[in-house]
Amino acid sequence: MEVLEDIRTRVYRFGNKTADGNSTMKNLLGGKGANLAEMSAIGIPVPPGFTISTEACTEYNELGEEAVLAFLKEDVEKAIENIEDIMGTTFGDNENPLLISVRSGARVSMPGMMDTVLNLGLNDEVVKGLAAKTGNDRFAWDSYRRFIQMYGGVVLGMKPESKDDIDPFEEIMEHLKEKREIQLDTQFTVQDLKDLVYDFKDAVKKRTGHDFPSDPWQQLWGAVIAVFNSWNGNRAIYYRKMNGYPADWGTAVNVQAMVYGNMGENSGTGVCFTRDAGTGENVFNGEYLINAQGEDVVAGVRTPQQITKLGSERWAELAKVEETDRAENYPSLEELMPSMYKELFEYQNKLENHYHDMQDMEFTIQDGKLWILQTRNGKRTGAAMVKIAMDLLKQGLIDEKEALLRIEPNKLDELLHPVFDPKAIKRAHIIAQGLPASPGAATGQIVFFADEAKKFRNTILTRIETSPEDLEGMNLAKGILTARGGMTSHAAVVARGMGKCCISGAGALKIDYKNRTLTVDDKEYHEGDWISLNGSTGNIIEGKVATIEPTLSGEFAELMKLTDKFSTMEVRTNADTPKDAKAARNFGAKGIGLTRTEHMFFEVDRIKAMREMILADTVKGRKQALEELLPMQREDFEGIFEAMDGLPVTIRLLDPPLHEFVPHQLATQKELADDMHISLSAVKNKVAELHEFNPMLGHRGCRLGNTYPEITEMQTRAIIEAALNLKEKGIVSKPEIMVPLVGTMNEFIEQETIIRETANKVFEEYNDTIEYLVGTMIEIPRAALMADKIAEYADFFSFGTNDLTQLAFGYSRDDAGKFLPIYLEKGILTVDPFEVLDQEGVGQLIKMGTERGRSTKPNLKVGICGEHGGEPSSVEFCYNTGMNYVSCSPFRVPIARVASAQAAIKAGSK
Ligand code: ADP
Ligand code: MG
Ligand code: MG
């Protein structure tokens, strides 16, 4: 037993301005314990206590209870003695008792871990001593009642047995309240509290078969073991798996002298923040309750009051309370206990300056003495995150690199979409919940069909699911709601690209296209009814909710400027329209990494020509239809090149299977037949002929261009002509023509030849030239393997990680909804590989492709254009792979810029 011979202690004391540990020891002491130690050491008044390290938890799991308690015993006893010395009280003493709290604390805060037990050390004798010593019977018996309840629930497992059950202790209290005809806990008499203690203990005996432990030491060890066990509770295991936290981290246990906020009118407890967690404003704020114990503030038994006078005044304004009434009945701590407030203010200042970040603190006032019970870096909104980082930078508390590293890139998303007015959202009636597929806020009238998205001024396109045919309607709608599909469904991906609010996979919705109704829980909604979507929470709300434009505050712009100082990998955008291109450019995109040309064919005036092209039986017929499309494509490219004047624009040649373009409804098939002067059955036959068993593996990508070279010719001509036309106007276009879905070198060479020959023809016609590149997407695993060969001909590579992921895993993205959610739930996969790049597996293909490509062509330009290009951890991977750029949807450009700068900073500091 090697561990037992190890004489290092597992017990770290703190209190009385000293500590064995410090804030850097989070892995050993957990977040709470490390900060309690640090606070104590820098002279903040923390109730004395000790932390049992996470190692002990791991050892407990390996060696079992007996072995671990044996080597903890002596140190814990000494540490309790230390508390006794500082507090002048004795654990288990009947006259002058020390009570303690037992608090869990892993290195990261984890929901589902054990709750805290307060007032531990009480029994039938000790409670009398506590009452006598404080002269406060009520306080003593209320503390005892709370202790049995908490210990019973947390340590002895006295929880409700099923979801419909109520808490066994609450049940007893409710009974007594009924009998006594009272409503509130505070109305219990001392005798009531004594009766409750008796009944609680009785209930424990009945349910567990054992007496409630009266020996304080037995209580303490029971609580410590319960904390250890909570590390392997179902909820904790699930949470760990989800976040990829290893099982051997373990949790620490914090044991601490109780301080009492519930000792009377000169006592209280509260929570405070050094800055505003919602806006980031540099104002101290928080809430408190007089005569209350820790958990009361959060539990909402009584309505807490504001700590500062300013906060109290702001609150009164919202609550419509008169100033005189406020000052008298809802005074701030600042007004009620000025000296306590002054001290608290000093500590919050000291702690923020010490940690160089916004702090979230807990405090308790016991009979006119202030104690701090916890501090940690406070959670905050995206807006607050940006403001606080930039303010701290200006204050000189952190440097530029640190300010950038403080940004959680994904949270910037909140700043980039319109949001609901928080006041209005409070009154909202939520009818159902879906996946928060694309953030933002949308209010509109229900329509069920994409081609009716213009039926009202503001519409919510409500569909079972969407398809590429719905694109235009999606663009016109204010928001998109689907009953099926996940976070990577068509609706979700397209909506995010558009920066449009979307909720997907709302399973509770029953959509009836025929009757044009939406039913949720027996309530029917009709076309034209108003609903609202909160794309950030997935809440579907009945009726209208007011929205406000996001304010891109000055700090946000400053932050963006700062990224340029550090990022060496550029950020481009995926954009199919001049509007998107401009939006992305405003967000700082340095070019376009992907323009999907097929989207251009879905618009009403073009889809017809496109369908004619597809239905044509001869090359001549196809060429004729393509000729109709040429001017429209050219116009599209002119718009985009103009928007991106001077910046590179990557254009992907036609990619999707042709089946997606042909009509599937009888009425539209008829229309097409009439237009083309052919029979309906001819149209039907063609549609049937285009049907494929595996369209994603079928006739698509460069297989189209290689079987119908005239399509590649037309697209190339449109690109080059557009660039030359703009050149005359002094606009600089830098086209990078991209061949999709290449798997063999010859596939690429064929296409490249057509592109170059066509370009040369156009140059001759114009008697002028422009610079352009021809490259390929690497999205078929074979292409990554053959990268050195392909690079002999290609000017650039762009990793299309959506298809690459699909093909590397062998998962069809459109069908993954059937198993991916279950895989994630079971932990077979920890993250959705379509959202977060699978660095381990797919990442190897990217690395290999890049290395092999550059072995042939050392300065080969390499980028990424999948959805992953805007996902922070994937962006970091791209940086470390040596990519020249990442490309993402316009609304993720700022996120990718921060992620890119962070990757450079992190790599530089290694
Ligand atoms: P959580 O992580 O859920 O906040 P805590 O361990 O911080 O759990 O404790 C819950 C509540 O009990 C907090 O309000 C805290 O301030 C209070 N509390 C914990 N220990 C003590 C103590 N020794 N004396 C007084 N209050 C305490
Ligand atoms: Mg806490
Ligand atoms: Mg692809």
Tab-separated table of C-alpha atoms and ligand atoms in Angstrom, residues 32 103 362 374 376, ligand 2:
chain	number	residue	atom	x	y	z
A	32	LYS	CA	-13.843	26.735	-3.672
A	103	ARG	CA	-19.088	21.769	1.258
A	362	GLU	CA	-20.828	35.155	-0.740
A	374	GLN	CA	-16.683	32.310	-1.166
A	376	ARG	CA	-14.868	33.062	-7.730
B	2	MG	MG	-21.492	28.972	-2.998
